PDB file of C-alpha atoms in Angstrom:
ATOM      1  CA  UNK A   1       8.137 -14.098 -10.746  1.00  0.00           C
ATOM      2  CA  UNK A   2       4.603 -12.811 -10.636  1.00  0.00           C
ATOM      3  CA  UNK A   3       5.358  -9.931 -13.324  1.00  0.00           C
ATOM      4  CA  UNK A   4       6.333 -12.651 -16.065  1.00  0.00           C
ATOM      5  CA  UNK A   5       3.170 -14.488 -15.162  1.00  0.00           C
ATOM      6  CA  UNK A   6       0.562 -11.600 -15.181  1.00  0.00           C
ATOM      7  CA  UNK A   7       2.085 -10.906 -18.825  1.00  0.00           C
ATOM      8  CA  UNK A   8       1.529 -14.430 -19.904  1.00  0.00           C
ATOM      9  CA  UNK A   9      -2.236 -14.545 -18.551  1.00  0.00           C
ATOM     10  CA  UNK A  10      -3.231 -10.808 -19.079  1.00  0.00           C
ATOM     11  CA  UNK A  11      -4.955 -11.084 -22.617  1.00  0.00           C
ATOM     12  CA  UNK A  12      -7.184 -14.396 -21.534  1.00  0.00           C
ATOM     13  CA  UNK A  13      -8.324 -12.705 -18.134  1.00  0.00           C
ATOM     14  CA  UNK A  14      -9.325  -9.431 -20.043  1.00  0.00           C
ATOM     15  CA  UNK A  15     -10.993 -11.819 -23.066  1.00  0.00           C
ATOM     16  CA  UNK A  16     -13.023 -13.909 -20.040  1.00  0.00           C
ATOM     17  CA  UNK A  17     -14.225 -11.233 -17.792  1.00  0.00           C
ATOM     18  CA  UNK A  18     -17.719 -10.823 -18.233  1.00  0.00           C
ATOM     19  CA  UNK A  19     -18.946  -7.771 -19.446  1.00  0.00           C
ATOM     20  CA  UNK A  20     -20.766  -5.617 -16.746  1.00  0.00           C
ATOM     21  CA  UNK A  21     -21.649  -1.877 -16.117  1.00  0.00           C
ATOM     22  CA  UNK A  22     -19.222   0.656 -14.149  1.00  0.00           C
ATOM     23  CA  UNK A  23     -20.053   1.574 -10.421  1.00  0.00           C
ATOM     24  CA  UNK A  24     -22.737   3.919  -9.649  1.00  0.00           C
ATOM     25  CA  UNK A  25     -25.050   1.369 -12.004  1.00  0.00           C
ATOM     26  CA  UNK A  26     -24.438  -1.825 -10.378  1.00  0.00           C
ATOM     27  CA  UNK A  27     -27.908  -3.358 -10.639  1.00  0.00           C
ATOM     28  CA  UNK A  28     -27.959  -2.501 -14.442  1.00  0.00           C
ATOM     29  CA  UNK A  29     -25.539  -4.850 -17.189  1.00  0.00           C
ATOM     30  CA  UNK A  30     -25.116  -3.059 -20.110  1.00  0.00           C
ATOM     31  CA  UNK A  31     -26.402  -4.134 -23.560  1.00  0.00           C
ATOM     32  CA  UNK A  32     -24.490  -6.844 -25.065  1.00  0.00           C
ATOM     33  CA  UNK A  33     -20.780  -5.845 -26.321  1.00  0.00           C
ATOM     34  CA  UNK A  34     -20.271  -2.626 -24.423  1.00  0.00           C
ATOM     35  CA  UNK A  35     -17.565  -2.660 -22.358  1.00  0.00           C
ATOM     36  CA  UNK A  36     -16.697  -0.855 -19.156  1.00  0.00           C
ATOM     37  CA  UNK A  37     -14.146   1.880 -19.560  1.00  0.00           C
ATOM     38  CA  UNK A  38     -12.326   4.258 -17.762  1.00  0.00           C
ATOM     39  CA  UNK A  39     -12.893   8.001 -18.346  1.00  0.00           C
ATOM     40  CA  UNK A  40     -10.991  11.298 -17.511  1.00  0.00           C
ATOM     41  CA  UNK A  41      -9.693  14.562 -18.396  1.00  0.00           C
ATOM     42  CA  UNK A  42      -6.851  16.833 -17.401  1.00  0.00           C
ATOM     43  CA  UNK A  43      -7.820  19.941 -15.854  1.00  0.00           C
ATOM     44  CA  UNK A  44      -6.287  23.619 -16.287  1.00  0.00           C
ATOM     45  CA  UNK A  45      -3.885  22.658 -13.298  1.00  0.00           C
ATOM     46  CA  UNK A  46      -2.454  19.663 -14.911  1.00  0.00           C
ATOM     47  CA  UNK A  47      -4.317  17.437 -12.699  1.00  0.00           C
ATOM     48  CA  UNK A  48      -6.083  14.399 -13.637  1.00  0.00           C
ATOM     49  CA  UNK A  49      -9.875  13.165 -12.957  1.00  0.00           C
ATOM     50  CA  UNK A  50     -10.553   9.435 -13.258  1.00  0.00           C
ATOM     51  CA  UNK A  51     -14.080   8.519 -13.244  1.00  0.00           C
ATOM     52  CA  UNK A  52     -15.774   5.104 -14.408  1.00  0.00           C
ATOM     53  CA  UNK A  53     -18.251   6.888 -16.387  1.00  0.00           C
ATOM     54  CA  UNK A  54     -18.469  10.199 -18.296  1.00  0.00           C
ATOM     55  CA  UNK A  55     -19.738  12.097 -14.993  1.00  0.00           C
ATOM     56  CA  UNK A  56     -20.035  15.450 -17.264  1.00  0.00           C
ATOM     57  CA  UNK A  57     -19.246  16.478 -20.562  1.00  0.00           C
ATOM     58  CA  UNK A  58     -14.912  16.786 -19.803  1.00  0.00           C
ATOM     59  CA  UNK A  59     -14.600  13.400 -18.907  1.00  0.00           C
ATOM     60  CA  UNK A  60     -13.464  11.192 -22.251  1.00  0.00           C
ATOM     61  CA  UNK A  61     -12.451   7.523 -22.510  1.00  0.00           C
ATOM     62  CA  UNK A  62      -8.640   6.935 -21.503  1.00  0.00           C
ATOM     63  CA  UNK A  63      -8.461   4.353 -23.733  1.00  0.00           C
ATOM     64  CA  UNK A  64     -10.102   5.592 -27.158  1.00  0.00           C
ATOM     65  CA  UNK A  65     -11.229   2.277 -29.371  1.00  0.00           C
ATOM     66  CA  UNK A  66      -9.778   2.910 -33.257  1.00  0.00           C
ATOM     67  CA  UNK A  67     -13.217   1.056 -34.012  1.00  0.00           C
ATOM     68  CA  UNK A  68     -16.251  -0.100 -32.002  1.00  0.00           C
ATOM     69  CA  UNK A  69     -16.047  -3.550 -32.901  1.00  0.00           C
ATOM     70  CA  UNK A  70     -17.568  -6.085 -31.088  1.00  0.00           C
ATOM     71  CA  UNK A  71     -15.810  -8.914 -29.197  1.00  0.00           C
ATOM     72  CA  UNK A  72     -12.125  -6.867 -29.144  1.00  0.00           C
ATOM     73  CA  UNK A  73      -9.564  -7.762 -27.256  1.00  0.00           C
ATOM     74  CA  UNK A  74      -8.837  -4.787 -24.373  1.00  0.00           C
ATOM     75  CA  UNK A  75      -5.755  -3.116 -25.387  1.00  0.00           C
ATOM     76  CA  UNK A  76      -5.430  -4.253 -28.980  1.00  0.00           C
ATOM     77  CA  UNK A  77      -6.993  -1.633 -30.862  1.00  0.00           C
ATOM     78  CA  UNK A  78      -6.483   1.425 -28.519  1.00  0.00           C
ATOM     79  CA  UNK A  79      -4.982   4.562 -29.151  1.00  0.00           C
ATOM     80  CA  UNK A  80      -3.169   6.821 -26.712  1.00  0.00           C
ATOM     81  CA  UNK A  81      -5.070   9.482 -25.168  1.00  0.00           C
ATOM     82  CA  UNK A  82      -3.976  13.218 -23.733  1.00  0.00           C
ATOM     83  CA  UNK A  83      -4.557  10.757 -20.064  1.00  0.00           C
ATOM     84  CA  UNK A  84      -2.176   7.938 -21.102  1.00  0.00           C
ATOM     85  CA  UNK A  85       0.362  10.855 -21.921  1.00  0.00           C
ATOM     86  CA  UNK A  86      -0.587  12.252 -18.409  1.00  0.00           C
ATOM     87  CA  UNK A  87       0.180   8.920 -16.665  1.00  0.00           C
ATOM     88  CA  UNK A  88       3.815   8.765 -18.187  1.00  0.00           C
ATOM     89  CA  UNK A  89       4.644  12.294 -17.603  1.00  0.00           C
ATOM     90  CA  UNK A  90       2.744  13.857 -14.905  1.00  0.00           C
ATOM     91  CA  UNK A  91       4.749  15.377 -11.705  1.00  0.00           C
ATOM     92  CA  UNK A  92       2.741  13.728  -9.312  1.00  0.00           C
ATOM     93  CA  UNK A  93       3.111  10.202 -11.213  1.00  0.00           C
ATOM     94  CA  UNK A  94       6.692  10.690 -11.740  1.00  0.00           C
ATOM     95  CA  UNK A  95       7.080  11.114  -8.294  1.00  0.00           C
ATOM     96  CA  UNK A  96       5.990   7.707  -7.121  1.00  0.00           C
ATOM     97  CA  UNK A  97       8.063   5.823  -9.932  1.00  0.00           C
ATOM     98  CA  UNK A  98      11.399   5.319  -7.214  1.00  0.00           C
ATOM     99  CA  UNK A  99       8.791   3.609  -4.932  1.00  0.00           C
ATOM    100  CA  UNK A 100       6.704   1.641  -7.363  1.00  0.00           C
ATOM    101  CA  UNK A 101      10.078   0.151  -8.724  1.00  0.00           C
ATOM    102  CA  UNK A 102      11.404  -0.556  -5.563  1.00  0.00           C
ATOM    103  CA  UNK A 103       7.937  -2.288  -4.727  1.00  0.00           C
ATOM    104  CA  UNK A 104       7.935  -4.468  -8.142  1.00  0.00           C
ATOM    105  CA  UNK A 105      11.530  -5.390  -6.999  1.00  0.00           C
ATOM    106  CA  UNK A 106      10.203  -6.701  -3.618  1.00  0.00           C
ATOM    107  CA  UNK A 107       7.207  -8.270  -4.754  1.00  0.00           C
ATOM    108  CA  UNK A 108       7.624  -9.164  -8.571  1.00  0.00           C
ATOM    109  CA  UNK A 109       4.200  -6.879  -9.276  1.00  0.00           C
ATOM    110  CA  UNK A 110       4.705  -5.219 -12.216  1.00  0.00           C
ATOM    111  CA  UNK A 111       5.128  -1.313 -12.237  1.00  0.00           C
ATOM    112  CA  UNK A 112       2.403  -1.153 -14.964  1.00  0.00           C
ATOM    113  CA  UNK A 113      -0.352  -3.279 -12.834  1.00  0.00           C
ATOM    114  CA  UNK A 114       0.575  -0.804  -9.457  1.00  0.00           C
ATOM    115  CA  UNK A 115       0.387   2.332 -11.611  1.00  0.00           C
ATOM    116  CA  UNK A 116      -3.059   1.220 -13.023  1.00  0.00           C
ATOM    117  CA  UNK A 117      -4.439   0.164  -9.753  1.00  0.00           C
ATOM    118  CA  UNK A 118      -3.799   3.426  -8.468  1.00  0.00           C
ATOM    119  CA  UNK A 119      -5.183   5.390 -11.418  1.00  0.00           C
ATOM    120  CA  UNK A 120      -8.459   3.766 -10.787  1.00  0.00           C
ATOM    121  CA  UNK A 121      -8.647   3.583  -6.920  1.00  0.00           C
ATOM    122  CA  UNK A 122      -7.518   7.233  -6.356  1.00  0.00           C
ATOM    123  CA  UNK A 123      -6.215   9.276  -9.665  1.00  0.00           C
ATOM    124  CA  UNK A 124      -2.817   9.683  -7.644  1.00  0.00           C
ATOM    125  CA  UNK A 125      -4.473  11.551  -4.979  1.00  0.00           C
ATOM    126  CA  UNK A 126      -2.267  10.162  -1.807  1.00  0.00           C
ATOM    127  CA  UNK A 127      -4.400  12.170   0.597  1.00  0.00           C
ATOM    128  CA  UNK A 128      -7.986  10.647  -0.286  1.00  0.00           C
ATOM    129  CA  UNK A 129      -9.842   8.891   2.069  1.00  0.00           C
ATOM    130  CA  UNK A 130     -12.834   6.813   1.213  1.00  0.00           C
ATOM    131  CA  UNK A 131     -16.283   6.553   2.705  1.00  0.00           C
ATOM    132  CA  UNK A 132     -15.601   2.900   3.643  1.00  0.00           C
ATOM    133  CA  UNK A 133     -12.002   4.374   5.381  1.00  0.00           C
ATOM    134  CA  UNK A 134      -9.502   3.220   2.635  1.00  0.00           C
ATOM    135  CA  UNK A 135      -6.688   5.307   2.393  1.00  0.00           C
ATOM    136  CA  UNK A 136      -4.134   6.988   0.048  1.00  0.00           C
ATOM    137  CA  UNK A 137      -2.960   6.156  -3.345  1.00  0.00           C
ATOM    138  CA  UNK A 138      -4.093   2.481  -3.424  1.00  0.00           C
ATOM    139  CA  UNK A 139      -6.768   2.971  -0.922  1.00  0.00           C
ATOM    140  CA  UNK A 140      -5.999   0.232   1.660  1.00  0.00           C
ATOM    141  CA  UNK A 141      -8.010  -0.117   4.517  1.00  0.00           C
ATOM    142  CA  UNK A 142      -6.038   0.108   7.915  1.00  0.00           C
ATOM    143  CA  UNK A 143      -6.341  -3.399   9.278  1.00  0.00           C
ATOM    144  CA  UNK A 144      -5.401  -4.428   6.050  1.00  0.00           C
ATOM    145  CA  UNK A 145      -1.895  -2.551   5.930  1.00  0.00           C
ATOM    146  CA  UNK A 146      -1.312  -3.856   9.446  1.00  0.00           C
ATOM    147  CA  UNK A 147      -1.178  -7.425   8.126  1.00  0.00           C
ATOM    148  CA  UNK A 148       0.981  -6.845   5.497  1.00  0.00           C
ATOM    149  CA  UNK A 149       3.200  -4.567   7.312  1.00  0.00           C
ATOM    150  CA  UNK A 150       6.788  -6.142   8.992  1.00  0.00           C
ATOM    151  CA  UNK A 151       6.572  -6.229  13.030  1.00  0.00           C
ATOM    152  CA  UNK A 152       9.017  -3.166  12.705  1.00  0.00           C
ATOM    153  CA  UNK A 153       6.878  -0.954  10.190  1.00  0.00           C
ATOM    154  CA  UNK A 154       4.076  -1.086  12.514  1.00  0.00           C
ATOM    155  CA  UNK A 155       6.102  -0.143  15.533  1.00  0.00           C
ATOM    156  CA  UNK A 156       7.751   2.529  13.988  1.00  0.00           C
ATOM    157  CA  UNK A 157       4.650   4.550  12.714  1.00  0.00           C
ATOM    158  CA  UNK A 158       1.012   4.668  13.213  1.00  0.00           C
ATOM    159  CA  UNK A 159      -1.125   2.858  10.408  1.00  0.00           C
ATOM    160  CA  UNK A 160      -2.688   6.105   9.325  1.00  0.00           C
ATOM    161  CA  UNK A 161       0.958   7.685   8.768  1.00  0.00           C
ATOM    162  CA  UNK A 162       2.019   5.126   7.162  1.00  0.00           C
ATOM    163  CA  UNK A 163      -1.206   4.607   4.422  1.00  0.00           C
ATOM    164  CA  UNK A 164      -0.211   8.617   4.057  1.00  0.00           C
ATOM    165  CA  UNK A 165       3.185   8.102   2.988  1.00  0.00           C
ATOM    166  CA  UNK A 166       3.188   6.759  -0.378  1.00  0.00           C
ATOM    167  CA  UNK A 167       6.100   4.517  -0.333  1.00  0.00           C
ATOM    168  CA  UNK A 168       4.412   2.717   2.493  1.00  0.00           C
ATOM    169  CA  UNK A 169       1.070   2.499   0.650  1.00  0.00           C
ATOM    170  CA  UNK A 170       2.496   1.085  -2.531  1.00  0.00           C
ATOM    171  CA  UNK A 171       4.841  -1.695  -0.571  1.00  0.00           C
ATOM    172  CA  UNK A 172       1.683  -2.481   1.593  1.00  0.00           C
ATOM    173  CA  UNK A 173      -0.547  -2.704  -1.907  1.00  0.00           C
ATOM    174  CA  UNK A 174       2.166  -4.656  -4.030  1.00  0.00           C
ATOM    175  CA  UNK A 175       2.433  -7.179  -0.843  1.00  0.00           C
ATOM    176  CA  UNK A 176      -1.371  -7.389  -0.847  1.00  0.00           C
ATOM    177  CA  UNK A 177      -1.700  -8.122  -4.344  1.00  0.00           C
ATOM    178  CA  UNK A 178       1.286 -10.529  -4.459  1.00  0.00           C
ATOM    179  CA  UNK A 179      -0.039 -12.519  -1.765  1.00  0.00           C
ATOM    180  CA  UNK A 180      -3.630 -12.820  -3.290  1.00  0.00           C
ATOM    181  CA  UNK A 181      -2.400 -13.720  -6.837  1.00  0.00           C
ATOM    182  CA  UNK A 182      -0.699 -16.563  -5.314  1.00  0.00           C
ATOM    183  CA  UNK A 183      -3.431 -17.938  -3.093  1.00  0.00           C
ATOM    184  CA  UNK A 184      -5.807 -17.202  -5.339  1.00  0.00           C
ATOM    185  CA  UNK A 185      -4.523 -18.293  -8.679  1.00  0.00           C
ATOM    186  CA  UNK A 186      -5.199 -15.660 -10.719  1.00  0.00           C
ATOM    187  CA  UNK A 187      -4.775 -11.911 -11.347  1.00  0.00           C
ATOM    188  CA  UNK A 188      -8.147 -11.135 -12.214  1.00  0.00           C
ATOM    189  CA  UNK A 189      -9.722 -13.023  -9.467  1.00  0.00           C
ATOM    190  CA  UNK A 190      -7.072 -11.351  -7.190  1.00  0.00           C
ATOM    191  CA  UNK A 191      -8.219  -8.028  -8.082  1.00  0.00           C
ATOM    192  CA  UNK A 192     -11.502  -9.256  -7.461  1.00  0.00           C
ATOM    193  CA  UNK A 193     -10.770  -9.963  -3.773  1.00  0.00           C
ATOM    194  CA  UNK A 194      -8.884  -6.558  -3.773  1.00  0.00           C
ATOM    195  CA  UNK A 195     -12.392  -4.737  -4.465  1.00  0.00           C
ATOM    196  CA  UNK A 196     -15.104  -6.994  -3.033  1.00  0.00           C
ATOM    197  CA  UNK A 197     -13.049  -8.791  -0.395  1.00  0.00           C
ATOM    198  CA  UNK A 198     -11.625 -12.340  -0.249  1.00  0.00           C
ATOM    199  CA  UNK A 199     -14.673 -13.971   0.998  1.00  0.00           C
ATOM    200  CA  UNK A 200     -16.829 -13.388  -1.820  1.00  0.00           C
ATOM    201  CA  UNK A 201     -14.337 -14.347  -4.350  1.00  0.00           C
ATOM    202  CA  UNK A 202     -13.880 -17.808  -2.251  1.00  0.00           C
ATOM    203  CA  UNK A 203     -18.001 -17.838  -2.047  1.00  0.00           C
ATOM    204  CA  UNK A 204     -18.203 -17.602  -6.051  1.00  0.00           C
ATOM    205  CA  UNK A 205     -16.154 -20.824  -6.573  1.00  0.00           C
ATOM    206  CA  UNK A 206     -12.594 -18.505  -6.884  1.00  0.00           C
ATOM    207  CA  UNK A 207     -13.701 -16.817  -9.743  1.00  0.00           C
ATOM    208  CA  UNK A 208     -14.669 -13.022 -10.163  1.00  0.00           C
ATOM    209  CA  UNK A 209     -17.946 -12.655  -8.507  1.00  0.00           C
ATOM    210  CA  UNK A 210     -21.247 -11.838 -10.321  1.00  0.00           C
ATOM    211  CA  UNK A 211     -20.889  -8.044  -8.559  1.00  0.00           C
ATOM    212  CA  UNK A 212     -21.011  -5.422 -11.473  1.00  0.00           C
ATOM    213  CA  UNK A 213     -19.138  -2.887  -9.556  1.00  0.00           C
ATOM    214  CA  UNK A 214     -16.400  -5.642  -8.959  1.00  0.00           C
ATOM    215  CA  UNK A 215     -16.314  -7.025 -12.795  1.00  0.00           C
ATOM    216  CA  UNK A 216     -16.160  -3.271 -14.178  1.00  0.00           C
ATOM    217  CA  UNK A 217     -12.893  -2.650 -11.152  1.00  0.00           C
ATOM    218  CA  UNK A 218     -10.994  -5.808 -12.705  1.00  0.00           C
ATOM    219  CA  UNK A 219     -12.130  -5.075 -16.262  1.00  0.00           C
ATOM    220  CA  UNK A 220     -10.984  -1.370 -15.896  1.00  0.00           C
ATOM    221  CA  UNK A 221      -7.648  -2.061 -14.069  1.00  0.00           C
ATOM    222  CA  UNK A 222      -6.372  -5.033 -16.677  1.00  0.00           C
ATOM    223  CA  UNK A 223      -7.094  -3.067 -19.467  1.00  0.00           C
ATOM    224  CA  UNK A 224      -5.552   0.492 -18.312  1.00  0.00           C
ATOM    225  CA  UNK A 225      -2.711  -2.328 -17.092  1.00  0.00           C
ATOM    226  CA  UNK A 226      -2.406  -3.704 -20.876  1.00  0.00           C
ATOM    227  CA  UNK A 227      -2.369  -0.434 -22.385  1.00  0.00           C
ATOM    228  CA  UNK A 228       0.782   0.634 -19.773  1.00  0.00           C
ATOM    229  CA  UNK A 229       2.417  -2.493 -20.670  1.00  0.00           C
ATOM    230  CA  UNK A 230       2.030  -1.658 -24.476  1.00  0.00           C
ATOM    231  CA  UNK A 231       3.616   1.803 -23.714  1.00  0.00           C
ATOM    232  CA  UNK A 232       6.595   0.445 -22.021  1.00  0.00           C
ATOM    233  CA  UNK A 233       7.363  -1.758 -24.971  1.00  0.00           C
ATOM    234  CA  UNK A 234       6.660   1.081 -27.582  1.00  0.00           C
ATOM    235  CA  UNK A 235       9.463   3.280 -25.214  1.00  0.00           C
ATOM    236  CA  UNK A 236      12.073   0.034 -25.411  1.00  0.00           C
ATOM    237  CA  UNK A 237      11.457  -0.322 -28.762  1.00  0.00           C
ATOM    238  CA  UNK A 238      12.821   3.079 -29.548  1.00  0.00           C
ATOM    239  CA  UNK A 239      15.462   2.750 -27.067  1.00  0.00           C
ATOM    240  CA  UNK A 240      16.673  -0.097 -30.121  1.00  0.00           C
ATOM    241  CA  UNK A 241      15.317   2.362 -32.890  1.00  0.00           C
ATOM    242  CA  UNK A 242      12.718  -0.589 -33.538  1.00  0.00           C
ATOM    243  CA  UNK A 243       9.623   2.017 -33.519  1.00  0.00           C
ATOM    244  CA  UNK A 244       6.173   0.278 -34.444  1.00  0.00           C
ATOM    245  CA  UNK A 245       3.684   1.730 -36.796  1.00  0.00           C
ATOM    246  CA  UNK A 246       0.969   2.005 -33.916  1.00  0.00           C
ATOM    247  CA  UNK A 247       2.395   3.233 -30.769  1.00  0.00           C
ATOM    248  CA  UNK A 248       0.205   0.905 -28.908  1.00  0.00           C
ATOM    249  CA  UNK A 249       0.999  -2.604 -30.785  1.00  0.00           C
ATOM    250  CA  UNK A 250       2.987  -5.113 -29.806  1.00  0.00           C
ATOM    251  CA  UNK A 251       6.732  -4.767 -31.674  1.00  0.00           C
ATOM    252  CA  UNK A 252       7.846  -7.697 -33.746  1.00  0.00           C
ATOM    253  CA  UNK A 253      11.877  -8.048 -32.863  1.00  0.00           C
ATOM    254  CA  UNK A 254      14.021  -9.512 -35.471  1.00  0.00           C
TER     255      UNK A 254
END
C-alpha cells in the first residue's frame, strides 16, 4: 500500500528538501535556514484562507514553531493553530471526508495527504478555477482528469462537470498521485511533478527540480501532511486513553 510507504519516508523527504522561498518570489532564495511556510486565517464567516506567504496582517503560520532552531525537522516542533483545528472541524472539510476515505481505500493514498494537497491547492474551494485552467478542490487540469478517468466516467459526464464534483475531483487527484509515486519512486518527486509537470522532474534526473515555487509547494504539502498525520495519531491515542503531553508529538505505545 502506498500509504504505509509514505509514512515511512516522509520524515526523510522533509529533511532533504532544499529550502526555497514561497511562490510569488520565485527568483529569490531565502536566507540560510528559512523554511517556506503555509499561512492562513479564518474569517468572520468561518471560511479559511490559505497562502504561501503572509499577504496581509490577518495571515499567520498554519504550523507555528515552538522554537526557531535551524535544521528542525518539519512537523516535529509544531503546535496546533486555529487553522489546524479548522482543518479538523470545518463543515466544508467534513463534507468531503467520505470521498477522501473512498479515494484512500481505492488508491492507497493517505487521506491526510489528499487533505494537505487540497488545503494548499484550493483552500477547500470546490469551484476554484486557476488562471491556467486547473479546476476544483485538487486543482486538476481537464486533460489530466480525462487521463485518470475510466471510460464509463468519461462517457457519463463532461470533464468540467466531473472536476467540479468533489468526489470525482478527489478520486482523479488520488489516482494521479498514486501513479506518479509508483512511476517516479517518491512522494516528494510525485508532488513536484504534480506542481511543475513530470517532464521537468525527469529533466532534473528524477529529483525535485530547482524551481523555487515547486520546492516551496512540495515542502508545504509535506509539512502539513506530517502535522495532520500526528493529529490523527493523537485522536487514536485519546481513543485508547493514551494522551501525549504534546498533542502533535508521536505517542509511545507501551
